[in-house]
mmCIF file of C-alpha atoms in Angstrom:
data_model
loop_
_atom_site.group_PDB
_atom_site.id
_atom_site.type_symbol
_atom_site.label_atom_id
_atom_site.label_comp_id
_atom_site.label_asym_id
_atom_site.label_seq_id
_atom_site.Cartn_x
_atom_site.Cartn_y
_atom_site.Cartn_z
ATOM 1 C CA MET Q 1 0.004 0.003 0.001
ATOM 2 C CA SER Q 2 1.352 3.415 -0.946
ATOM 3 C CA SER Q 3 1.826 5.922 1.837
ATOM 4 C CA GLU Q 4 0.976 8.727 -0.567
ATOM 5 C CA GLY Q 5 -2.059 10.560 0.800
ATOM 6 C CA ARG Q 6 -1.908 8.687 4.062
ATOM 7 C CA LEU Q 7 -1.482 10.580 7.346
ATOM 8 C CA THR Q 8 1.824 9.750 9.068
ATOM 9 C CA SER Q 9 4.043 11.243 11.698
ATOM 10 C CA GLN Q 10 6.083 12.740 8.863
ATOM 11 C CA ASN Q 11 3.214 14.755 7.379
ATOM 12 C CA TRP Q 12 0.890 15.280 10.365
ATOM 13 C CA ALA Q 13 -0.633 18.716 10.858
ATOM 14 C CA GLY Q 14 -3.384 19.452 13.383
ATOM 15 C CA HIS Q 15 -4.070 20.406 16.931
ATOM 16 C CA TRP Q 16 -4.231 18.643 20.317
ATOM 17 C CA HIS Q 17 -6.865 17.905 22.981
ATOM 18 C CA GLY Q 18 -6.150 17.382 26.659
ATOM 19 C CA PHE Q 19 -7.988 14.709 28.668
ATOM 20 C CA GLY Q 20 -7.906 14.083 32.359
ATOM 21 C CA PRO Q 21 -6.522 13.913 34.858
ATOM 22 C CA TRP Q 22 -7.975 10.663 35.962
ATOM 23 C CA VAL Q 23 -6.829 9.691 39.487
ATOM 24 C CA GLY Q 24 -8.000 6.353 40.845
ATOM 25 C CA SER Q 25 -7.106 2.948 42.125
ATOM 26 C CA GLY Q 26 -5.093 0.353 40.371
ATOM 27 C CA ASP Q 27 -7.912 -2.103 40.821
ATOM 28 C CA SER Q 28 -10.219 0.168 38.829
ATOM 29 C CA TYR Q 29 -7.580 0.889 36.194
ATOM 30 C CA LYS Q 30 -6.938 -2.792 35.467
ATOM 31 C CA GLN Q 31 -10.599 -3.323 34.486
ATOM 32 C CA GLU Q 32 -9.671 -3.138 30.829
ATOM 33 C CA GLY Q 33 -13.070 -4.010 29.467
ATOM 34 C CA ARG Q 34 -14.451 -0.733 30.761
ATOM 35 C CA ARG Q 35 -11.647 1.071 28.881
ATOM 36 C CA ARG Q 36 -12.487 -0.239 25.407
ATOM 37 C CA PRO Q 37 -15.331 0.745 23.024
ATOM 38 C CA GLY Q 38 -17.498 -1.946 21.474
ATOM 39 C CA ASP Q 39 -17.910 -2.820 17.838
ATOM 40 C CA GLY Q 40 -20.107 0.095 16.796
ATOM 41 C CA PRO Q 41 -21.938 3.240 17.975
ATOM 42 C CA GLY Q 42 -25.034 1.411 19.195
ATOM 43 C CA ASP Q 43 -23.131 -1.388 20.931
ATOM 44 C CA PRO Q 44 -23.845 -1.541 24.701
ATOM 45 C CA GLN Q 45 -20.078 -1.723 25.341
ATOM 46 C CA THR Q 46 -19.549 1.514 23.321
ATOM 47 C CA ARG Q 47 -22.354 3.271 25.188
ATOM 48 C CA SER Q 48 -20.780 2.209 28.456
ATOM 49 C CA PHE Q 49 -17.333 3.249 27.298
ATOM 50 C CA LEU Q 50 -18.542 6.728 26.297
ATOM 51 C CA GLY Q 51 -19.717 7.364 29.871
ATOM 52 C CA GLU Q 52 -16.594 5.986 31.498
ATOM 53 C CA LYS Q 53 -14.166 8.295 33.251
ATOM 54 C CA MET Q 54 -11.141 6.007 33.159
ATOM 55 C CA PRO Q 55 -8.556 6.472 30.435
ATOM 56 C CA PRO Q 56 -9.172 4.326 27.331
ATOM 57 C CA MET Q 57 -6.789 1.539 26.443
ATOM 58 C CA MET Q 58 -5.897 3.367 23.227
ATOM 59 C CA THR Q 59 -5.258 7.116 23.634
ATOM 60 C CA GLY Q 60 -6.956 7.979 20.324
ATOM 61 C CA HIS Q 61 -10.208 6.677 21.734
ATOM 62 C CA TRP Q 62 -10.320 9.749 23.997
ATOM 63 C CA LEU Q 63 -11.595 11.568 20.864
ATOM 64 C CA MET Q 64 -14.825 9.569 21.186
ATOM 65 C CA ARG Q 65 -15.570 11.392 24.440
ATOM 66 C CA PRO Q 66 -16.128 15.064 23.519
ATOM 67 C CA HIS Q 67 -17.633 15.824 26.934
ATOM 68 C CA GLN Q 68 -14.284 15.009 28.525
ATOM 69 C CA VAL Q 69 -12.113 17.382 26.512
ATOM 70 C CA ALA Q 70 -10.291 19.492 29.118
ATOM 71 C CA ALA Q 71 -8.579 21.807 26.653
ATOM 72 C CA THR Q 72 -7.599 22.178 23.042
ATOM 73 C CA TRP Q 73 -4.413 23.804 21.660
ATOM 74 C CA THR Q 74 -2.812 24.789 18.359
ATOM 75 C CA ARG Q 75 0.605 25.467 19.964
ATOM 76 C CA VAL Q 76 2.623 22.528 21.302
ATOM 77 C CA GLU Q 77 4.059 24.734 24.072
ATOM 78 C CA ASP Q 78 0.598 25.326 25.441
ATOM 79 C CA ALA Q 79 -0.219 21.577 25.428
ATOM 80 C CA VAL Q 80 3.036 20.783 27.274
ATOM 81 C CA ALA Q 81 2.358 23.590 29.804
ATOM 82 C CA TRP Q 82 -1.007 21.918 30.489
ATOM 83 C CA LEU Q 83 0.788 18.535 31.057
ATOM 84 C CA GLN Q 84 3.201 20.295 33.484
ATOM 85 C CA ALA Q 85 0.322 21.866 35.380
ATOM 86 C CA ARG Q 86 -1.409 18.481 35.771
ATOM 87 C CA TYR Q 87 1.899 17.025 36.974
ATOM 88 C CA ALA Q 88 2.136 19.822 39.601
ATOM 89 C CA ASP Q 89 -1.470 19.174 40.647
ATOM 90 C CA ASN Q 90 -0.838 15.402 41.009
ATOM 91 C CA PRO Q 91 2.825 14.872 41.785
ATOM 92 C CA PRO Q 92 4.283 11.361 41.584
ATOM 93 C CA MET Q 93 5.227 9.280 44.571
ATOM 94 C CA VAL Q 94 8.609 9.711 46.096
ATOM 95 C CA ARG Q 95 10.431 6.550 47.072
ATOM 96 C CA GLU Q 96 11.322 6.110 50.737
ATOM 97 C CA ASP Q 97 14.944 5.421 49.852
ATOM 98 C CA GLY Q 98 15.228 8.712 48.014
ATOM 99 C CA LYS Q 99 15.895 7.112 44.603
ATOM 100 C CA ALA Q 100 13.912 8.226 41.604
ATOM 101 C CA ALA Q 101 10.643 6.340 41.178
ATOM 102 C CA TYR Q 102 10.065 7.775 37.690
ATOM 103 C CA CYS Q 103 11.783 9.706 34.970
ATOM 104 C CA SER Q 104 12.250 13.399 35.598
ATOM 105 C CA LEU Q 105 9.753 16.116 34.664
ATOM 106 C CA GLU Q 106 12.431 17.589 32.392
ATOM 107 C CA TRP Q 107 12.699 14.335 30.472
ATOM 108 C CA ARG Q 108 8.909 14.077 30.179
ATOM 109 C CA VAL Q 109 8.750 17.631 28.831
ATOM 110 C CA GLU Q 110 11.550 16.945 26.331
ATOM 111 C CA CYS Q 111 9.799 13.811 25.054
ATOM 112 C CA ALA Q 112 6.438 15.578 24.748
ATOM 113 C CA LEU Q 113 7.989 18.476 22.820
ATOM 114 C CA ASP Q 114 9.472 15.918 20.444
ATOM 115 C CA ALA Q 115 6.438 13.666 19.988
ATOM 116 C CA LEU Q 116 3.437 16.014 19.867
ATOM 117 C CA PRO Q 117 4.444 18.023 16.739
ATOM 118 C CA ARG Q 118 4.638 14.708 14.864
ATOM 119 C CA GLY Q 119 1.062 13.780 15.848
ATOM 120 C CA VAL Q 120 2.093 11.261 18.469
ATOM 121 C CA ASP Q 121 -0.142 11.207 21.553
ATOM 122 C CA VAL Q 122 1.412 11.731 24.987
ATOM 123 C CA THR Q 123 0.179 10.200 28.216
ATOM 124 C CA TRP Q 124 1.719 10.803 31.600
ATOM 125 C CA GLY Q 125 0.816 8.192 34.143
ATOM 126 C CA TYR Q 126 2.282 7.237 37.497
ATOM 127 C CA TRP Q 127 1.482 6.382 41.107
ATOM 128 C CA THR Q 128 0.926 9.340 43.396
ATOM 129 C CA GLN Q 129 2.135 9.693 46.973
ATOM 130 C CA SER Q 130 -1.392 8.620 48.143
ATOM 131 C CA ARG Q 131 -0.926 5.365 46.158
ATOM 132 C CA MET Q 132 -3.443 6.345 43.544
ATOM 133 C CA LEU Q 133 -2.749 6.145 39.818
ATOM 134 C CA ALA Q 134 -2.767 9.479 37.968
ATOM 135 C CA SER Q 135 -3.153 9.537 34.167
ATOM 136 C CA TYR Q 136 -3.726 12.381 31.704
ATOM 137 C CA SER Q 137 -3.197 12.681 27.994
ATOM 138 C CA VAL Q 138 -2.666 15.115 25.136
ATOM 139 C CA VAL Q 139 -4.181 13.534 22.040
ATOM 140 C CA ALA Q 140 -3.332 14.535 18.483
ATOM 141 C CA CYS Q 141 -6.255 15.492 16.251
ATOM 142 C CA PRO Q 142 -6.528 14.178 13.604
ATOM 143 C CA ASN Q 143 -5.246 11.026 15.245
ATOM 144 C CA LEU Q 144 -2.663 8.938 13.410
ATOM 145 C CA PHE Q 145 -4.121 5.597 14.555
ATOM 146 C CA HIS Q 146 -7.817 6.529 14.572
ATOM 147 C CA GLN Q 147 -8.035 8.680 11.436
ATOM 148 C CA GLY Q 148 -11.793 8.077 11.069
ATOM 149 C CA LEU Q 149 -12.683 9.650 14.427
ATOM 150 C CA PRO Q 150 -13.948 13.201 14.082
ATOM 151 C CA CYS Q 151 -12.627 16.140 16.086
ATOM 152 C CA PRO Q 152 -14.544 16.134 19.414
ATOM 153 C CA THR Q 153 -14.794 19.958 19.480
ATOM 154 C CA GLY Q 154 -15.279 20.548 15.747
ATOM 155 C CA ALA Q 155 -11.973 22.531 15.781
ATOM 156 C CA GLY Q 156 -10.684 20.382 12.953
ATOM 157 C CA GLN Q 157 -13.579 21.421 10.723
ATOM 158 C CA ARG Q 158 -12.585 25.085 10.700
ATOM 159 C CA PRO Q 159 -9.355 27.009 11.345
ATOM 160 C CA LEU Q 160 -8.984 28.693 14.716
ATOM 161 C CA PRO Q 161 -8.822 32.493 14.672
ATOM 162 C CA ASP Q 162 -5.264 33.861 14.728
ATOM 163 C CA ASN Q 163 -5.669 35.206 18.260
ATOM 164 C CA VAL Q 164 -6.826 31.824 19.672
ATOM 165 C CA THR Q 165 -4.163 29.339 20.708
ATOM 166 C CA SER Q 166 -6.131 27.438 23.376
ATOM 167 C CA LEU Q 167 -9.622 26.135 23.874
ATOM 168 C CA ASP Q 168 -9.726 25.528 27.599
ATOM 169 C CA SER Q 169 -12.972 23.970 28.854
ATOM 170 C CA ARG Q 170 -12.569 25.391 32.348
ATOM 171 C CA ARG Q 171 -12.643 28.931 30.967
ATOM 172 C CA ARG Q 172 -15.460 28.239 28.561
ATOM 173 C CA GLY Q 173 -17.856 26.407 30.868
ATOM 174 C CA ASN Q 174 -17.354 22.998 29.241
ATOM 175 C CA VAL Q 175 -18.955 24.024 25.948
ATOM 176 C CA PRO Q 176 -16.649 22.309 23.477
ATOM 177 C CA SER Q 177 -17.535 24.410 20.457
ATOM 178 C CA THR Q 178 -16.934 27.831 21.988
ATOM 179 C CA LEU Q 179 -13.567 29.487 21.330
ATOM 180 C CA THR Q 180 -11.862 31.614 23.957
ATOM 181 C CA PRO Q 181 -8.788 33.797 23.421
ATOM 182 C CA ALA Q 182 -5.633 32.565 25.070
#
C-alpha cells in the first residue's frame, strides 16, 4: 500500500486535545473491558465506554468522548504547559529510599515536545504519593491511529482564529464548540 495521501508522523498537521486527569485505584484501572469501546456506535459496550471516566486503552479513543475534553491547543508549548500543570497538581510518589521512582519532569517535557508536533499522543501516568494512579493525555487530532474519528470539538472542521491558541474547557464552561482567546 502506498503511503501517498496517508497521514503519518512525517506529514501530520493538526491540533491537540487534553483529557484528564484521571486519578483512581489500580484495581479500577486494570478493568480493561471498561476502557475499550464496542464494535459500533449502538453497541452496549460502546455506550458504556462513552460514559466511562477511566482512560481508554488506546489514547486515540479519547476523541470519542467530547464531553471530557479538558482543553484544546494549536501550539505545542501550550499543550506541554498543560501537562506540566497536571503534573504539579498530582505529583508522583517519592520513594522512601530517595531514589527516583520515575523519569524526571524535564525528560517528560523533552519527550512531549518531540512527539506532539509529529502527531504522536502523549500520556503521563504514575502512582501518586497517596498510592493512587494518575493519568492524563494530550491527544493529536486528527489522530494517526484513529483517522476516522472526528474532532470532538469541531475545531478540525474550521481554522482557529489567529488570536486563539487554546480552547480551555474550564474557561469556557465545558462548551466544546466555543472558542476563547488565550
